[in-house]
Coordinates of C-alpha atoms and ligand atoms in Angstrom, one line a residue:
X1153 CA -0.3 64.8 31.4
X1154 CA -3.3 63.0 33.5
X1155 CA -2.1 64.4 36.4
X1156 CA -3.4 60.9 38.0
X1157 CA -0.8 59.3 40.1
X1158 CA -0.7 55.5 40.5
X1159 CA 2.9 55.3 41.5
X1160 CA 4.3 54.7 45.2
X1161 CA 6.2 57.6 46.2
X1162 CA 9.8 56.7 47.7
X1163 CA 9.9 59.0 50.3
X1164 CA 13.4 59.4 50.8
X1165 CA 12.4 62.5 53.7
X1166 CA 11.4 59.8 55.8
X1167 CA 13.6 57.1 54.6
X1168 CA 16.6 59.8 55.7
X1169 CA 15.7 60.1 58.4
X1170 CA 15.0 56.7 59.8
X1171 CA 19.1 56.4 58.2
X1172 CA 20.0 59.3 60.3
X1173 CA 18.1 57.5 63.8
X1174 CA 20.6 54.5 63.2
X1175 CA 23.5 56.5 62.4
X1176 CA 22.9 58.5 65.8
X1177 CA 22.3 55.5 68.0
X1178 CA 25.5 54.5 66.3
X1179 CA 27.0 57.4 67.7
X1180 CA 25.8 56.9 70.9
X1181 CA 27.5 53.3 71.3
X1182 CA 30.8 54.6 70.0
X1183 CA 30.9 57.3 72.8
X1184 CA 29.1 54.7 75.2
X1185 CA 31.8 52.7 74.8
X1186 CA 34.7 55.2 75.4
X1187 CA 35.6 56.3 71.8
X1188 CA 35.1 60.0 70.4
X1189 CA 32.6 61.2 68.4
X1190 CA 33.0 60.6 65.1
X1191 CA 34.6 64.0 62.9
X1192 CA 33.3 65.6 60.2
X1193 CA 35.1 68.3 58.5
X1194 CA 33.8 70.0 55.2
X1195 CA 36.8 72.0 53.1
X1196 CA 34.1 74.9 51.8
X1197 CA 36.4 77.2 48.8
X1198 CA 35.3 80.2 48.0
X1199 CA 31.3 82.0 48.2
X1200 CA 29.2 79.8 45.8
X1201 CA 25.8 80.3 47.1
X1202 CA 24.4 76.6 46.4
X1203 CA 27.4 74.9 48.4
X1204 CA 27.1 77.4 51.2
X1205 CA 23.3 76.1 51.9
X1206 CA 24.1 72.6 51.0
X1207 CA 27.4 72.9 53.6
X1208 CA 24.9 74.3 56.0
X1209 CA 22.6 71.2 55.4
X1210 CA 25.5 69.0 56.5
X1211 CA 26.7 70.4 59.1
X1212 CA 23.2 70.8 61.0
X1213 CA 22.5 67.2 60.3
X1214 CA 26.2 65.9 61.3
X1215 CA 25.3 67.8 64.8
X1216 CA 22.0 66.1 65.2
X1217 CA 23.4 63.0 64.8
X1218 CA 25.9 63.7 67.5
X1219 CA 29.1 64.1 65.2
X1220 CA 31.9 66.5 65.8
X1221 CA 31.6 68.7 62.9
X1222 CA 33.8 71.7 61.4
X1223 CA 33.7 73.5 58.4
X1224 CA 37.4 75.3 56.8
X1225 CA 36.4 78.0 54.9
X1226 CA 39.0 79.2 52.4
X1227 CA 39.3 82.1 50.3
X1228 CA 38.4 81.9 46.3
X1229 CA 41.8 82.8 45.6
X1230 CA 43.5 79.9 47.5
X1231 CA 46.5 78.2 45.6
X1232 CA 46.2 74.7 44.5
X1233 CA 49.4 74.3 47.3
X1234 CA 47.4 76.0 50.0
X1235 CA 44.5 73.7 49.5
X1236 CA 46.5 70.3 49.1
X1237 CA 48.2 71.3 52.4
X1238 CA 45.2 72.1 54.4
X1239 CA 43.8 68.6 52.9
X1240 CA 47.1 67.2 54.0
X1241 CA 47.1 68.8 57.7
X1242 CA 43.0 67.0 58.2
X1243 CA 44.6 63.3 56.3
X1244 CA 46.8 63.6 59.8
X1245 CA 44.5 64.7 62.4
X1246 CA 43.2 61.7 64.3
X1247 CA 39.6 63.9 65.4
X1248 CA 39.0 63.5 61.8
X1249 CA 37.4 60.9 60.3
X1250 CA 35.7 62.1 57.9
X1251 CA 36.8 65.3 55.1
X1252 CA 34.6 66.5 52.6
X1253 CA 36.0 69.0 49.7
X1254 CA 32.8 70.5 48.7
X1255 CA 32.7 70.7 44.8
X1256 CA 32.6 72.7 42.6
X1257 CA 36.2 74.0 43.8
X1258 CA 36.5 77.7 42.2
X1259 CA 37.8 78.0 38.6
X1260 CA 41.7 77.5 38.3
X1261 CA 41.7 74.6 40.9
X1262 CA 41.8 71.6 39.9
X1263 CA 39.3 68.9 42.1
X1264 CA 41.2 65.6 40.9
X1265 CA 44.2 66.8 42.0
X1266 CA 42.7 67.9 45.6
X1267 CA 40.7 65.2 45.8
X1268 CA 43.7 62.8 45.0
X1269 CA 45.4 64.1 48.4
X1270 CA 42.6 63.2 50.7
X1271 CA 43.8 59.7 53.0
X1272 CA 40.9 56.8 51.1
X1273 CA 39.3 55.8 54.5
X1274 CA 38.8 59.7 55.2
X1275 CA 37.1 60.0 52.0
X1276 CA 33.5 59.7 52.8
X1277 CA 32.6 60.8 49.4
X1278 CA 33.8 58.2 47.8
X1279 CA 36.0 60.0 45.2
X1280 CA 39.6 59.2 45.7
X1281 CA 40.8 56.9 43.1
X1282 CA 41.5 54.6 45.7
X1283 CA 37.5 54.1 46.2
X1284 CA 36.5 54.3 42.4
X1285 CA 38.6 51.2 42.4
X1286 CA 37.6 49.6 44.8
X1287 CA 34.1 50.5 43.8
X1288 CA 34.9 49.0 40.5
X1289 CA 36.5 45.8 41.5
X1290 CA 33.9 45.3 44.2
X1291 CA 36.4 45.9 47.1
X1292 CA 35.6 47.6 50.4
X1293 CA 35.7 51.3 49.9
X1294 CA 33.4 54.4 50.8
X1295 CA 30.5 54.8 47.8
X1296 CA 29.2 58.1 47.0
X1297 CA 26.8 59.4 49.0
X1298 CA 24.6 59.9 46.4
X1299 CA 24.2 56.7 44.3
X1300 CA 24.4 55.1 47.8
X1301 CA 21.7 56.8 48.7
X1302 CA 19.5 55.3 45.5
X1303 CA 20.5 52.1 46.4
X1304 CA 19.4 52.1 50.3
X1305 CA 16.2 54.1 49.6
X1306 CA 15.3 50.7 47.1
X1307 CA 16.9 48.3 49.9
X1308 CA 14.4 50.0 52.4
X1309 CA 11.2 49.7 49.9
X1310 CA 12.0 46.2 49.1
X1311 CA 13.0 46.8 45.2
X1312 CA 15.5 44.5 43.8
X1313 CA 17.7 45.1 40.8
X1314 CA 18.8 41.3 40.6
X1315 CA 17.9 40.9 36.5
X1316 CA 16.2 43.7 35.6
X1317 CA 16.9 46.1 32.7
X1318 CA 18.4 49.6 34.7
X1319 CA 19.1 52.3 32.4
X1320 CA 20.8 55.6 33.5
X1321 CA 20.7 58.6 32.6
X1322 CA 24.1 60.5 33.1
X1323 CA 27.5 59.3 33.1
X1324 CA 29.3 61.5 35.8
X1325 CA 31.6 60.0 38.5
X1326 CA 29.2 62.0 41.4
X1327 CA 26.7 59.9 40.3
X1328 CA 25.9 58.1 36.9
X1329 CA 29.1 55.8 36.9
X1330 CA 28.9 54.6 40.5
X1331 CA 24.8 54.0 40.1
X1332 CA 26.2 51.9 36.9
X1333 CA 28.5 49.9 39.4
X1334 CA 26.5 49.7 42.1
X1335 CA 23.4 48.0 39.9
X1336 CA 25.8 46.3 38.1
X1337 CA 27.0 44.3 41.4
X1338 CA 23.7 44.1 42.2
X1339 CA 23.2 41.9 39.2
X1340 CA 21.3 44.5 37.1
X1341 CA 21.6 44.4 33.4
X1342 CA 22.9 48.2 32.9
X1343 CA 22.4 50.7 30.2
X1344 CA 24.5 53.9 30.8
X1345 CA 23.0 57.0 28.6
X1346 CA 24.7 60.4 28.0
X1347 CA 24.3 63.8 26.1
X1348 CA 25.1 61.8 23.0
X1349 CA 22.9 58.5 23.1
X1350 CA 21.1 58.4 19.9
X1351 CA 17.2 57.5 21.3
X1352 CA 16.7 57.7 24.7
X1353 CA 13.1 58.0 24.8
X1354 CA 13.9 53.7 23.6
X1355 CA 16.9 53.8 26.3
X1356 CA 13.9 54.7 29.2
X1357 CA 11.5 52.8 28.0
X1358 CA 12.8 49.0 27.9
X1359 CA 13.6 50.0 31.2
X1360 CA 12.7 48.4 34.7
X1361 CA 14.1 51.0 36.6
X1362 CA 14.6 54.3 35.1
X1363 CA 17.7 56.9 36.8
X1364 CA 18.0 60.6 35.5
X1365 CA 21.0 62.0 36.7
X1366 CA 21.5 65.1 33.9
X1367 CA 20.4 68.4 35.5
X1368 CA 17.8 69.2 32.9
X1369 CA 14.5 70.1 33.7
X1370 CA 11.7 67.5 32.9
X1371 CA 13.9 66.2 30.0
X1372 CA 12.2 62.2 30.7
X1373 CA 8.9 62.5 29.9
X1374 CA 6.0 60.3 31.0
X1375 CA 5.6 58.2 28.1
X1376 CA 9.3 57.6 28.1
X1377 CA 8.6 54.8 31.5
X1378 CA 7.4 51.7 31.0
X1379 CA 4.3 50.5 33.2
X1380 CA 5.2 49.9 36.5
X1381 CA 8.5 50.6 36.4
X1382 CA 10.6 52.4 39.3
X1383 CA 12.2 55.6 38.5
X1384 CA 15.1 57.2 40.5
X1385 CA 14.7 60.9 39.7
X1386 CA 18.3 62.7 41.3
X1387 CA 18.4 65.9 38.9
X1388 CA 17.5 69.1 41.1
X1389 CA 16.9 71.9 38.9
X1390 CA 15.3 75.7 39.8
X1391 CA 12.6 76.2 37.8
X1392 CA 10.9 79.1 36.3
X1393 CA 8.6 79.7 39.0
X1394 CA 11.7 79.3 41.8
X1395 CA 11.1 76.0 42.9
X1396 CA 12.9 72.8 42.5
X1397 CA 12.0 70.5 39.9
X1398 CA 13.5 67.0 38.7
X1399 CA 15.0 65.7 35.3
X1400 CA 11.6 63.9 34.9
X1401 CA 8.3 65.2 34.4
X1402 CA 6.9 64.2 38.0
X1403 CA 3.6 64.3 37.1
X1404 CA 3.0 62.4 34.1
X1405 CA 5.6 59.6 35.1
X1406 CA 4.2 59.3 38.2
X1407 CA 0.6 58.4 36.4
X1408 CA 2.5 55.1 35.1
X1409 CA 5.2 54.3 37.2
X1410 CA 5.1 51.5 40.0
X1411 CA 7.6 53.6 42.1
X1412 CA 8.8 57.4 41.6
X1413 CA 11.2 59.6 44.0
X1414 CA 9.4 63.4 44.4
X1415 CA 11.9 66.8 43.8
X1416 CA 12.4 67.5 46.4
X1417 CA 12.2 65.1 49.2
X1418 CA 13.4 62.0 47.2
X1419 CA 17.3 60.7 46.3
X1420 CA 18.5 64.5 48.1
X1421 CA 17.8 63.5 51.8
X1422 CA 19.6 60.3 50.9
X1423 CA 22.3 62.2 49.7
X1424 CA 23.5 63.4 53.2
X1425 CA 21.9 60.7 55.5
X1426 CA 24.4 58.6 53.7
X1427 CA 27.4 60.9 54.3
X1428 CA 26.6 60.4 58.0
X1429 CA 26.6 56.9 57.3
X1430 CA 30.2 56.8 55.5
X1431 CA 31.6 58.9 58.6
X1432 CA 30.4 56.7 61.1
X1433 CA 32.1 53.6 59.6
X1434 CA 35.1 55.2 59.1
X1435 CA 35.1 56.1 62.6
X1436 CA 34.3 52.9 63.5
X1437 CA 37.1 51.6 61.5
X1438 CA 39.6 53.5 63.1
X1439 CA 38.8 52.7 66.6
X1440 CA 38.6 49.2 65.7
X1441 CA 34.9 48.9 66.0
X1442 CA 34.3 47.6 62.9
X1443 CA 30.6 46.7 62.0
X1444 CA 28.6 48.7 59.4
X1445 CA 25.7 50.6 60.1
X1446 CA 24.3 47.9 57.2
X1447 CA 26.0 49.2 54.1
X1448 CA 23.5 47.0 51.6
X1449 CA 25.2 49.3 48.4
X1450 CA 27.7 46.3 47.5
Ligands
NAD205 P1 27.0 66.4 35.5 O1 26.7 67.8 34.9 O2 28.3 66.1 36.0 O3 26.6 65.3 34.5 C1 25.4 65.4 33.7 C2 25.4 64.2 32.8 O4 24.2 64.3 32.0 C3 26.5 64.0 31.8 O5 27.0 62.7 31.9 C4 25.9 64.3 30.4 O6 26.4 63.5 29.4 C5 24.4 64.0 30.7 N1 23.5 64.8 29.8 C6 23.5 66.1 29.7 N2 22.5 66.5 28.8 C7 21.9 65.3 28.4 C8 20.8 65.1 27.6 N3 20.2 66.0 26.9 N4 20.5 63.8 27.4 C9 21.1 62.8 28.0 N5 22.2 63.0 28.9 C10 22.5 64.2 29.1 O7 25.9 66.3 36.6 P2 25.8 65.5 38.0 O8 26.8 66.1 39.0 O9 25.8 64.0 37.8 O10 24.4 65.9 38.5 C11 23.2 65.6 37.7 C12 22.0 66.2 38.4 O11 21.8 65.7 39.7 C13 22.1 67.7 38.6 O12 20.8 68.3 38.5 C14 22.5 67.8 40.1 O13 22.1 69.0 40.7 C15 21.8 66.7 40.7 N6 22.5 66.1 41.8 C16 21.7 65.8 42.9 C17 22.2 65.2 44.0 C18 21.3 64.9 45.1 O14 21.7 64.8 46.3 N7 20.0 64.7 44.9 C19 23.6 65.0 44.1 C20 24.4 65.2 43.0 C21 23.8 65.8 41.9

């Protein structure tokens, strides 16, 4: 490790938040033009620490942007019935526009099933099956926040995907599968790596834009990235000192990259600027307002 960085930081802090400006003033016109503020309600289960700071994240930066916002809190020991119902009860209530089931659910519930419940255009997370399909097929659908979020912050700093090599790293649904889609309708050749790829170091390094999605600590390593390549890094990890750290060692990637996203302040602002984002064209949608606040993730 050089420690020497050439690569352009995305700063998806700033990038957020410029998302987060529009979303408001998007909130202002709906209201300005006699329509309710759009509704946000997260469906928090049980006491896990990480998803009662990440809800409290959402909710704060919902407010800001002028949404109506509400959290159900329900026990750990809520039945799969009790949840479904209460996911039922928010599909018919016409303040919402938006519900969130904030995963993980608690052990002996099972998430497909709950998410499978939730009405498609209230499913800003882009989870229902309705939206993986449409995701896959290249219909009109809410994207994940997440892999959304990859996408805009590379719309914003003017990097294309049209014919370059993308390889990923992690195949879940939050994230590694709907990157994959995403680049793929993008024109991007794709390469999607898992836990059992034989050489990934070779994966990483024919690629042109490099996205670790795993949840290991500094597991792509700086000689892994080609020269001037981009590198997406979304992995948040606690390290041994307390702090956050990436999938990728910052650092020494950063001393050959082109482009790199920090832990933290890179793809995790993204995250929840384009929750905001999915909420307000769903409201918009139901009122009839149509209009996107840009979506540039087909
Ligand atoms: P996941 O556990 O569902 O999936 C991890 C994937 O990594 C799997 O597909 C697995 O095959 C692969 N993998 C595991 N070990 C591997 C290895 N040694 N080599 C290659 N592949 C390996 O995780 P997830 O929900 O996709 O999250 C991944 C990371 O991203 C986590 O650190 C999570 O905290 C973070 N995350 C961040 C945001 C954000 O907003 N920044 C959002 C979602 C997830």
């Amino acid at each position: 490790m050089n420690g020497v960085e050439t690569a352009r930081i995305l700063d998806g802090k700033a990038t957020a938040l410029a998302v987060r400006e529009e979303v408001a003033e998007g909130v202002r016109q709906l209201c300005a033009a006699g329509h309710p503020a759009p509704g946000l309600t997260v469906v928090l289960v049980g006491e896990d620490p990480a998803s009662q700071v990440y809800v409290r994240n959402k909710d704060r930066a919902a407010t800001q942007a002028g949404f109506n916002v509400s959290t159900v809190r329900l026990p750990a020991e809520t039945s799969q019935g009790d949840l479904e119902a209460e996911i039922q009860r928010l599909n018919g209530d016409e303040s919402v526009h938006g519900i969130l089931v904030q995963l993980p659910l608690p052990k002996g519930l099972d998430a497909d099933r709950a998410l499978a419940r939730l009405d498609p255009a209230k499913d800003v997370d882009g989870l229902t099956p309705t939206n993986v399909a449409a995701l896959v097929t290249g219909n009109s659908g809410h994207v994940p926040c997440t892999p959304a979020g990859c996408i805009e912050l590379l719309d914003r700093h003017g990097i294309e995907l049209e014919g370059r090599r993308v390889t990923i790293v992690g195949r879940s649904m939050l994230v590694g599968k709907p990157f994959a889609q995403l680049a793929l309708a993008r024109n991007a050749t794709v390469t999607l790596c898992h836990s059992r790829t034989r050489d990934l170091a070779a994966e990483c390094r024919r690629a042109d834009v490099v996205v670790a999605a795993v949840g290991v600590e500094k597991l792509i390593k700086g000689d892994w990235i080609q020269p001037g390549a981009t590198v997406l890094d979304v992995g948040i990890n606690r390290g041994a000192d307390g702090k956050l750290v990436g999938d990728v060692d910052f650092e020494a990637a950063a001393a050959v990259a082109g482009a790199i996203t920090p832990v933290p302040g890179g793809v995790g602002p993204m995250t929840i600027a384009m929750l905001l984002k999915n909420t307000l064209d769903a409201a918009r949608t139901t009122v009839g307002a149509g209009g996107s606040t840009g979506d540039g993730s087909r």
